[in-house]
PDB file of C-alpha atoms and ligand atoms in Angstrom:
ATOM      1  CA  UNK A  16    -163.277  42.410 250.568  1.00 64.00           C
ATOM      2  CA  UNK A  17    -160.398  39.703 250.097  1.00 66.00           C
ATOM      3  CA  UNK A  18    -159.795  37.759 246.870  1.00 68.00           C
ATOM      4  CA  UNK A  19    -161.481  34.380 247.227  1.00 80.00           C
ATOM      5  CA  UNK A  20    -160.795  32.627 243.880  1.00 84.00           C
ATOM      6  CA  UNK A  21    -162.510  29.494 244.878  1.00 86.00           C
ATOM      7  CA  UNK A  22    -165.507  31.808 244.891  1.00 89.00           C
ATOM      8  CA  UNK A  23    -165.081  33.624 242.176  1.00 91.00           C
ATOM      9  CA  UNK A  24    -164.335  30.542 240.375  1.00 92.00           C
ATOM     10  CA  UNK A  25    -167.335  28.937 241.283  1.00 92.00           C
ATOM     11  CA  UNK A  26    -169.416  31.787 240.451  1.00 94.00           C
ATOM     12  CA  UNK A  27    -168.086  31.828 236.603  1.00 95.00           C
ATOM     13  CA  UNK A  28    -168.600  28.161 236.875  1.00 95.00           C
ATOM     14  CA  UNK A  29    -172.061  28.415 238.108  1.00 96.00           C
ATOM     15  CA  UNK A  30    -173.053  31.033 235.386  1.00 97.00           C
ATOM     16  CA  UNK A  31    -171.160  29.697 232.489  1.00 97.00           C
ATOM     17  CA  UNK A  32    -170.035  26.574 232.531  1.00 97.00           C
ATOM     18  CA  UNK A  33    -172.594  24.182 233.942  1.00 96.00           C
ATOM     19  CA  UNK A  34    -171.359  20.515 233.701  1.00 97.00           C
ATOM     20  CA  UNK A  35    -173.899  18.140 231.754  1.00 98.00           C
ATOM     21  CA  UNK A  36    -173.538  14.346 232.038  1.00 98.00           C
ATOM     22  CA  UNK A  37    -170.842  13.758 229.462  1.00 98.00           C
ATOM     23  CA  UNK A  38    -168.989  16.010 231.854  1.00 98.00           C
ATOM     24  CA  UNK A  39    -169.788  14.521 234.892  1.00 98.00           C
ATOM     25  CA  UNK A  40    -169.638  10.974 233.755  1.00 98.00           C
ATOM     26  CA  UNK A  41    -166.215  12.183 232.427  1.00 98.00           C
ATOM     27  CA  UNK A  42    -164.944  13.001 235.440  1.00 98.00           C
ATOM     28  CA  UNK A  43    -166.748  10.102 237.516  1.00 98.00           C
ATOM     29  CA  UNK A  44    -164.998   7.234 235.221  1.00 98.00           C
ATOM     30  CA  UNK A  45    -161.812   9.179 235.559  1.00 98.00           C
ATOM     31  CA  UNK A  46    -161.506   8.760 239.044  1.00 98.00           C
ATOM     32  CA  UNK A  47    -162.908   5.575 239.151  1.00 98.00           C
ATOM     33  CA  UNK A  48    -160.242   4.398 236.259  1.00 98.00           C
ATOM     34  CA  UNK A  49    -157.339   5.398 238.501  1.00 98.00           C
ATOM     35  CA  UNK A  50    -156.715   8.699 236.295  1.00 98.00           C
ATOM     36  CA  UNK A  51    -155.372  11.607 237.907  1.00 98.00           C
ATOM     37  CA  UNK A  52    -157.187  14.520 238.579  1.00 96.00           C
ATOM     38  CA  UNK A  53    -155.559  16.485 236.573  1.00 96.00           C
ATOM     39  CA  UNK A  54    -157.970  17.935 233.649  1.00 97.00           C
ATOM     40  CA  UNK A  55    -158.525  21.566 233.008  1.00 97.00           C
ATOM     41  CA  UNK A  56    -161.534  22.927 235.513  1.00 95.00           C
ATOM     42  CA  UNK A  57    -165.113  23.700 233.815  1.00 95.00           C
ATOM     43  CA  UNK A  58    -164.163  27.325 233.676  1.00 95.00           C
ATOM     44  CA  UNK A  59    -160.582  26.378 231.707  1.00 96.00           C
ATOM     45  CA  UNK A  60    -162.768  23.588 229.485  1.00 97.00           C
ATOM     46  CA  UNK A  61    -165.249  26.636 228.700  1.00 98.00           C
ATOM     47  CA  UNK A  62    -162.448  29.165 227.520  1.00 98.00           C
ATOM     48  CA  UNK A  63    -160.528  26.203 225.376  1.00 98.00           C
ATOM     49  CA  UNK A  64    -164.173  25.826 223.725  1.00 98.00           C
ATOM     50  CA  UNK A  65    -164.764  29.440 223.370  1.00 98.00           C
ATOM     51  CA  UNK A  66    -161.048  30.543 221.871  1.00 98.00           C
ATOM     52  CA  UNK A  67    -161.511  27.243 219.616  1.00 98.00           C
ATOM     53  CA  UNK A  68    -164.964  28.847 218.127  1.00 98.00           C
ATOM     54  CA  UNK A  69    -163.401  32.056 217.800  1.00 97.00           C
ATOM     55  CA  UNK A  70    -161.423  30.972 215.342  1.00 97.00           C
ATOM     56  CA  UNK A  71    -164.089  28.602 213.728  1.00 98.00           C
ATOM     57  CA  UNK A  72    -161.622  26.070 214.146  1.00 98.00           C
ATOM     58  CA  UNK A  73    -161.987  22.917 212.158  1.00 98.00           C
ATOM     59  CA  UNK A  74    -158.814  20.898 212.969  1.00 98.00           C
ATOM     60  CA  UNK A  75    -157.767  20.354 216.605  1.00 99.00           C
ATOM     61  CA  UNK A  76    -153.920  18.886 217.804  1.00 98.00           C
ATOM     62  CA  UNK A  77    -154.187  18.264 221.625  1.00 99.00           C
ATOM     63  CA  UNK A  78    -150.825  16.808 223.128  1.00 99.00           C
ATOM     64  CA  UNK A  79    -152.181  15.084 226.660  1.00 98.00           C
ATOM     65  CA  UNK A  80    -155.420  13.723 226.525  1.00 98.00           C
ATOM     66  CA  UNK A  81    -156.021  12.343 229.915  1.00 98.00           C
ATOM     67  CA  UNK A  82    -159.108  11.374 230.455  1.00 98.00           C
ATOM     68  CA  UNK A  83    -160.870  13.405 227.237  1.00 98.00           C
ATOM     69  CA  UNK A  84    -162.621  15.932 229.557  1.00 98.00           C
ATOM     70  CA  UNK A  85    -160.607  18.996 227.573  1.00 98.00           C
ATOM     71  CA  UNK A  86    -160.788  17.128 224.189  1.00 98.00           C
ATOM     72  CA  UNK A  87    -165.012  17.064 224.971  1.00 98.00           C
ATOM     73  CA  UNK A  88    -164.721  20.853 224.675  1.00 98.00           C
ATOM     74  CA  UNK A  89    -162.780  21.030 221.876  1.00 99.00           C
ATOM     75  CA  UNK A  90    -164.678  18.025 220.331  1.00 98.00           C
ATOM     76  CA  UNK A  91    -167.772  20.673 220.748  1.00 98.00           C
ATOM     77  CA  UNK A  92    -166.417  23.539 219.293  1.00 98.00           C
ATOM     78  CA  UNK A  93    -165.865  21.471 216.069  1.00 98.00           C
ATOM     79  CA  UNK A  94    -167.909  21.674 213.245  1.00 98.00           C
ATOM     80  CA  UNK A  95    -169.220  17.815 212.069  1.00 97.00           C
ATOM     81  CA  UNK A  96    -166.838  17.555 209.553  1.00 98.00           C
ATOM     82  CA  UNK A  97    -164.261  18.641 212.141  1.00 98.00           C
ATOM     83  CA  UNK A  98    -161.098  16.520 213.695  1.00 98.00           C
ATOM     84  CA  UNK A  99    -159.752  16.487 217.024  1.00 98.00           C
ATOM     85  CA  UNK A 100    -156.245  14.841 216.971  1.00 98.00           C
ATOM     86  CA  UNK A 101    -155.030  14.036 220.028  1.00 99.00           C
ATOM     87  CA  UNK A 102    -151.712  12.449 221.679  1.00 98.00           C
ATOM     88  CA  UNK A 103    -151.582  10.254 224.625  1.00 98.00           C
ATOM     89  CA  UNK A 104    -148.904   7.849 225.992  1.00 98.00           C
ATOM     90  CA  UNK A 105    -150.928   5.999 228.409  1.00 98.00           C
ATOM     91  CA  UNK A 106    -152.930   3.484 227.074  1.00 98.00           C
ATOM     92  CA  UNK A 107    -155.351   2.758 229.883  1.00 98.00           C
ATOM     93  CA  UNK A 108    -155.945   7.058 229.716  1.00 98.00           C
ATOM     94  CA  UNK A 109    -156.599   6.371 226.000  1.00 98.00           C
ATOM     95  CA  UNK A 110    -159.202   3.780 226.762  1.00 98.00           C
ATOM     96  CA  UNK A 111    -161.316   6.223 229.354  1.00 98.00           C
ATOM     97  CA  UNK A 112    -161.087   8.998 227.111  1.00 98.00           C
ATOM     98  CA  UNK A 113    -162.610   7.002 223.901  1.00 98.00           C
ATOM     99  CA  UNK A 114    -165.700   5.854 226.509  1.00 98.00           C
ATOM    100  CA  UNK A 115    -165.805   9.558 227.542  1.00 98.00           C
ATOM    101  CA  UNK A 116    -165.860  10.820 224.061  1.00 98.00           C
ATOM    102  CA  UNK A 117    -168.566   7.887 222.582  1.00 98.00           C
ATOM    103  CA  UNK A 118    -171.010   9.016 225.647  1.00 98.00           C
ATOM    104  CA  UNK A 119    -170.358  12.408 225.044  1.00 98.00           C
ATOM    105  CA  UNK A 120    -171.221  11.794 221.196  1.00 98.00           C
ATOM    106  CA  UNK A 121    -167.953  12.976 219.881  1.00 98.00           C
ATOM    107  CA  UNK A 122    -166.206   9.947 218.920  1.00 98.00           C
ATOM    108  CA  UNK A 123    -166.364  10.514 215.454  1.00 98.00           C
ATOM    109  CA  UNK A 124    -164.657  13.741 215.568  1.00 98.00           C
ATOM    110  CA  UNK A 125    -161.731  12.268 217.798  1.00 98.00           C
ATOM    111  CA  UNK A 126    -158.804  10.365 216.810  1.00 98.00           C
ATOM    112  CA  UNK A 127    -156.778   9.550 219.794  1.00 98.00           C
ATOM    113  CA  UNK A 128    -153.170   8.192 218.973  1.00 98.00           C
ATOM    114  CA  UNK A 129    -151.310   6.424 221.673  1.00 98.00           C
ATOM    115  CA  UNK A 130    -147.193   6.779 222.124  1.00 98.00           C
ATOM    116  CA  UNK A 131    -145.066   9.463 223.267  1.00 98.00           C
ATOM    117  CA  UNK A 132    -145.807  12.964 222.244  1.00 98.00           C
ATOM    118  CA  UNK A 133    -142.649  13.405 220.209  1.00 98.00           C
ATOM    119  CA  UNK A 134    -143.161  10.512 218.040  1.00 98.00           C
ATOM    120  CA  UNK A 135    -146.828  10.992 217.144  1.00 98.00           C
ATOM    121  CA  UNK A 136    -145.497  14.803 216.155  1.00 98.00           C
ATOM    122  CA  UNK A 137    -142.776  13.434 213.983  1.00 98.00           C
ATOM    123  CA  UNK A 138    -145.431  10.740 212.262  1.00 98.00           C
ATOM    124  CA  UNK A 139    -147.766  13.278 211.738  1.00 98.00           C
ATOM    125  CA  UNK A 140    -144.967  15.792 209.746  1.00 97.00           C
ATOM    126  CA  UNK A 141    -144.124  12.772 208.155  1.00 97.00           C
ATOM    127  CA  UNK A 142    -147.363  12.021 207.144  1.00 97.00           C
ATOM    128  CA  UNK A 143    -147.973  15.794 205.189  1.00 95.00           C
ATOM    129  CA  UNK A 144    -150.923  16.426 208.126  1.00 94.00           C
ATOM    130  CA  UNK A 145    -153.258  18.912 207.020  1.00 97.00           C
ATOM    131  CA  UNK A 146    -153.008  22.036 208.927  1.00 98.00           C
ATOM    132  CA  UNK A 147    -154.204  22.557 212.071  1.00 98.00           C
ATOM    133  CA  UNK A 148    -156.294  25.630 213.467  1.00 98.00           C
ATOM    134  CA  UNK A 149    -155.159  25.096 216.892  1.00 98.00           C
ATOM    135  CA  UNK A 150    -152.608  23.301 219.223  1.00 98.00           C
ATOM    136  CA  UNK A 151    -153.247  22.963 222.718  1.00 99.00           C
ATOM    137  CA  UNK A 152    -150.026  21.333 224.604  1.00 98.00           C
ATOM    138  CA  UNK A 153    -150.616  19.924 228.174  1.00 98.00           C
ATOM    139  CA  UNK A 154    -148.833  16.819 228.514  1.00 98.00           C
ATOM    140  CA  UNK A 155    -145.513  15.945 230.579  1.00 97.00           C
ATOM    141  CA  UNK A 156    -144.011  19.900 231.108  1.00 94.00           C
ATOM    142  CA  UNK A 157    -140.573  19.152 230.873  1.00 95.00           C
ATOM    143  CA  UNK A 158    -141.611  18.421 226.975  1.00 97.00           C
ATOM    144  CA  UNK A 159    -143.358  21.614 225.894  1.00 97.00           C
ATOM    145  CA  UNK A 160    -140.356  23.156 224.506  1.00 97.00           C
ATOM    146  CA  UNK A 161    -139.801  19.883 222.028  1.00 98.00           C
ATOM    147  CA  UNK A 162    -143.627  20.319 221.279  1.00 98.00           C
ATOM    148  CA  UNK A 163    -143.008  23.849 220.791  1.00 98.00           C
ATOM    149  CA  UNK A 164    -140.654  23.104 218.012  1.00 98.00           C
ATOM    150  CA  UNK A 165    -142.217  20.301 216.522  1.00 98.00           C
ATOM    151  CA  UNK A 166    -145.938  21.480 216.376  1.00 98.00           C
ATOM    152  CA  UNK A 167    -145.261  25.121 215.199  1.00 98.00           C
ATOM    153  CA  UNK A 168    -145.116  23.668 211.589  1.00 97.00           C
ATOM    154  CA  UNK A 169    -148.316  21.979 212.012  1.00 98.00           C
ATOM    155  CA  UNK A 170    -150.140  24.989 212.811  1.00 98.00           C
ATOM    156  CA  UNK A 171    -151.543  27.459 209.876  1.00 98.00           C
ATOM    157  CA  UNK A 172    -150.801  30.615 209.512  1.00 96.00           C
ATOM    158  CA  UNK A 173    -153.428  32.950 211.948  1.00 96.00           C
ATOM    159  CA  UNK A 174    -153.923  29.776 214.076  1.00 98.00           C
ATOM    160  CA  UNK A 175    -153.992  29.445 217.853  1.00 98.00           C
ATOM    161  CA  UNK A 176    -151.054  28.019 219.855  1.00 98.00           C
ATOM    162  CA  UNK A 177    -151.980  27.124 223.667  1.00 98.00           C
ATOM    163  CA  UNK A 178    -149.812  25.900 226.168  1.00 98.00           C
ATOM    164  CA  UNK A 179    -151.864  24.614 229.616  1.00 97.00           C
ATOM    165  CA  UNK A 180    -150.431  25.130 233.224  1.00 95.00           C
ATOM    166  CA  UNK A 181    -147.883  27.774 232.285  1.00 95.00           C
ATOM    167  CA  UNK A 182    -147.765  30.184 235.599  1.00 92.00           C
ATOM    168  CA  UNK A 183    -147.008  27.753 239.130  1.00 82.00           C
ATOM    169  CA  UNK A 184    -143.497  26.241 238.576  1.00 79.00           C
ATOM    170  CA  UNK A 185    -142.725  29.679 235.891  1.00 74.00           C
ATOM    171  CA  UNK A 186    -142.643  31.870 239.318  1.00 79.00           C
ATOM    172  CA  UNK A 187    -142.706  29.580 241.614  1.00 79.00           C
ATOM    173  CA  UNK A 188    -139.840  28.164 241.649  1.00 76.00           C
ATOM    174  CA  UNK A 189    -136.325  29.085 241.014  1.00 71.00           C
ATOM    175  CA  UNK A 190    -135.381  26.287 239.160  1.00 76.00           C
ATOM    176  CA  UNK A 191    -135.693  25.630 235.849  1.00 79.00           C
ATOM    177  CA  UNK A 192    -138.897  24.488 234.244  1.00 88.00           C
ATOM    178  CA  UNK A 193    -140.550  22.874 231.204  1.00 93.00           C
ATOM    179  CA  UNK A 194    -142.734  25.827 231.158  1.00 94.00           C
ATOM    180  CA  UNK A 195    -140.731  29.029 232.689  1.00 94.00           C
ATOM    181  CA  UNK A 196    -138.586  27.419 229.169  1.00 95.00           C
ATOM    182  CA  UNK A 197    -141.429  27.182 227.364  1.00 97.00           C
ATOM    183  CA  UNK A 198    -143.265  30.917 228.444  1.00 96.00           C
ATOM    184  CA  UNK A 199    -139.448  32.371 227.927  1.00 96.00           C
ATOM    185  CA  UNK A 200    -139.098  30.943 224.517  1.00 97.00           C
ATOM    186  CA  UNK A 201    -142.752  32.178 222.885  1.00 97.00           C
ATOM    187  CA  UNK A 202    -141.900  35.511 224.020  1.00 97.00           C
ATOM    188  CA  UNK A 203    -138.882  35.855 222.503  1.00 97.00           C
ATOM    189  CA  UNK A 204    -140.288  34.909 219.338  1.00 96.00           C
ATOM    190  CA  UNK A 205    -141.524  38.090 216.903  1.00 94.00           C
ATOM    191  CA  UNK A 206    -143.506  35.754 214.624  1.00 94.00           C
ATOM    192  CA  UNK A 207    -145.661  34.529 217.732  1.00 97.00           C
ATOM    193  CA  UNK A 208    -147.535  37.447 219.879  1.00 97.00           C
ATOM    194  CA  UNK A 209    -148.160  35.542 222.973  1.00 98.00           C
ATOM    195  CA  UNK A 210    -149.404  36.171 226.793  1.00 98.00           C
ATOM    196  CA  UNK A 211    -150.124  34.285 229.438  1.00 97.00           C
ATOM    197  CA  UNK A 212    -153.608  34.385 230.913  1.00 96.00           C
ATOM    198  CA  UNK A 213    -154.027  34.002 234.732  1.00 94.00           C
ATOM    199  CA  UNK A 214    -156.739  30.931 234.894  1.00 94.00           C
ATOM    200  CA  UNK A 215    -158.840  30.433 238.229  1.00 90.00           C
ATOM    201  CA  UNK A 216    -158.065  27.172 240.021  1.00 84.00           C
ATOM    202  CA  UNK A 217    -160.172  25.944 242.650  1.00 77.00           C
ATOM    203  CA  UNK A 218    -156.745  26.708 244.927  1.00 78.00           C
ATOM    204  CA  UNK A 219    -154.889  29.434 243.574  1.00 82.00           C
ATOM    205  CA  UNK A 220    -154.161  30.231 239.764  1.00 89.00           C
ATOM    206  CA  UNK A 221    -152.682  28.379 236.983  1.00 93.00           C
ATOM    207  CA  UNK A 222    -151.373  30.512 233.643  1.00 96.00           C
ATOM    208  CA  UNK A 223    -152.667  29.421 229.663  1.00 98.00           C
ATOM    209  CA  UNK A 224    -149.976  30.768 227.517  1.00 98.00           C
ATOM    210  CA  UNK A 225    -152.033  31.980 224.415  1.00 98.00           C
ATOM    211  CA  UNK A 226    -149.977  32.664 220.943  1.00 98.00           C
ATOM    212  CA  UNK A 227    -150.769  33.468 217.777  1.00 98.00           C
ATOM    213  CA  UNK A 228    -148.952  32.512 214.712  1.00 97.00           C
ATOM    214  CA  UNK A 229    -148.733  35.350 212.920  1.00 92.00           C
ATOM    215  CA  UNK A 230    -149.181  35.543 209.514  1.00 72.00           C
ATOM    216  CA  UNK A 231    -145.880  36.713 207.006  1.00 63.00           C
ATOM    217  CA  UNK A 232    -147.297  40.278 206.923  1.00 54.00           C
ATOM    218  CA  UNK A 233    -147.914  40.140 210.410  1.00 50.00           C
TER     219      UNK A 233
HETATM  220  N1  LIG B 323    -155.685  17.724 228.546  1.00 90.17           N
HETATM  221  C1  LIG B 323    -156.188  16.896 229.641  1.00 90.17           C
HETATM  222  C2  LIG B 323    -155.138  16.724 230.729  1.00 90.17           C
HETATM  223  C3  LIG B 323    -153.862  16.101 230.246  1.00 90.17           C
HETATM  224  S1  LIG B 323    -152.883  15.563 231.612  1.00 90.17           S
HETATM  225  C4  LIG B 323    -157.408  17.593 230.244  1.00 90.17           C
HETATM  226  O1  LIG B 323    -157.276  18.759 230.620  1.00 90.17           O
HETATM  227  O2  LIG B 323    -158.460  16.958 230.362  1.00 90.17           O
HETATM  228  C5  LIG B 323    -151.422  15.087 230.792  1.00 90.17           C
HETATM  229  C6  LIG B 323    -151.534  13.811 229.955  1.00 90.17           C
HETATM  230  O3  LIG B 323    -150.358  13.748 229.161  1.00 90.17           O
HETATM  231  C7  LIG B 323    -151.587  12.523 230.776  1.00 90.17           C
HETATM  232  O4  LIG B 323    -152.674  11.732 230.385  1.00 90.17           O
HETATM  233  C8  LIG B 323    -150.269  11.825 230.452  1.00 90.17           C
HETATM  234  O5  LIG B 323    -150.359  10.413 230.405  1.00 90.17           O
HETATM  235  C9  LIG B 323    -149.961  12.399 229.072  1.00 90.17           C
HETATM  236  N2  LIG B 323    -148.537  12.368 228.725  1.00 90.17           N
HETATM  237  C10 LIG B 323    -147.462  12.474 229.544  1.00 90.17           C
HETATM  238  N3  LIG B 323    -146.332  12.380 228.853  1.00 90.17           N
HETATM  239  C11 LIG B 323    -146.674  12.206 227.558  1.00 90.17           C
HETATM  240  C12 LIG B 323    -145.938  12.026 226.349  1.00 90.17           C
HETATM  241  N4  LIG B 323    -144.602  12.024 226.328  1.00 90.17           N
HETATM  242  N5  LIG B 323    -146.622  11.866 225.202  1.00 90.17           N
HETATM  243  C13 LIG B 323    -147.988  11.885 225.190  1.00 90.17           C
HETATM  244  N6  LIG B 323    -148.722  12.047 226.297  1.00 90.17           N
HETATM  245  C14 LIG B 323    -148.083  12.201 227.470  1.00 90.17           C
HETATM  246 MG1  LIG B 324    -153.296  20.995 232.171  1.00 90.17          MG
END
């Protein structure tokens, strides 16, 4: 037997995370719009929802929003009262992803804010945010360690930090990365228990660095 993970990936995808048309149409108006295809896969989307529910998370920070097709499973792990905040610096990828999330009948649980990552971060410390339950970064790489620093105080006590696309250009490459920086900084840091989980791709893998921030007794 030889490991396939296109098969195994569309086997998990088959079982557990069958696209419906908020998905689909997601997708379709992303590639029509010009986006890149560069979204998390169903099986990804599925885990982001699931690790969000785990925590019964109520506020969401997403740094890259693309086309919304991650933010639609986040969106959906949210309670009604629930808010997914999330940062994009494109405007024309902030316009498919508020169709994507109306059709999807999100919308009102989104706020997308459009300008670069580090700003919006800074506004929203400024601002006295309320809390969030869980940070997902997966915008421009060579930027995750600045979003490192400046959503960590965002983020509650007990809540989820996740960093997409964290295992290709890590080993891959001897240079230095935004994320083989990123990866090396979490797990030098006591206060934030972290791995990286190896995530199916339809070629190859991909790594989500998962971390928690631990609470002072922790
Ligand atoms: N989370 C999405 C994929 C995001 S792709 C999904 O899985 O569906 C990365 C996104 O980050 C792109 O839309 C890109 O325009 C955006 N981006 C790149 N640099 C940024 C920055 N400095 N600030 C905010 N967004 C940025
Ligand atoms: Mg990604």
């Amino acid at each position: 037997m030889e490991l396939n993970t296109q098969g195994y990936n569309e086997y998990i995808a088959s079982l557990f995370a069958p696209q419906d048309t908020a998905l689909t149409g997601a997708i379709d108006d992303m590639q029509s719009g010009g986006l890149p295809a560069i979204n998390v896969s169903a099986t990804e989307g599925k885990l982001l929802q699931l690790l969000a529910l785990t925590i019964g998370a109520k506020r969401i920070l997403e740094i890259g929003t693309l086309g919304g097709y991650s933010g639609i499973h986040f969106a959906r792990a949210l309670p009604e009262d629930g808010k997914l905040v999330t940062l994009e610096i494109d405007a024309h990828h902030a316009e498919v992803a508020l169709r994507n999330f109306e059709r999807a009948g999100v919308a009102h649980k989104v706020d997308i804010r459009l300008g670069p990552a580090a700003e919006t971060l800074g506004q929203l410390a400024a601002d006295g945010a309320q809390p969030f339950d869980l940070v997902f970064i997966d915008a421009d790489k060579g930027g995750y360690a600045e979003y490192l620093r400046l959503s960590l105080p965002l983020l509650r006590e007990g809540g989820l930090l996740l960093a997409d696309n964290t295992l290709p250009e890590a080993v891959l490459t001897d240079e230095d990365s935004g994320t083989k920086r990123y990866n090396a900084l979490v797990a030098d840091m006591p206060k934030l228990p972290s791995i990286v989980i190896p995530i199916l791709r339809q070629h190859g893998l991909d790594g989500l660095t998962v971390s928690i921030k631990s609470t002072p007794a922790g």
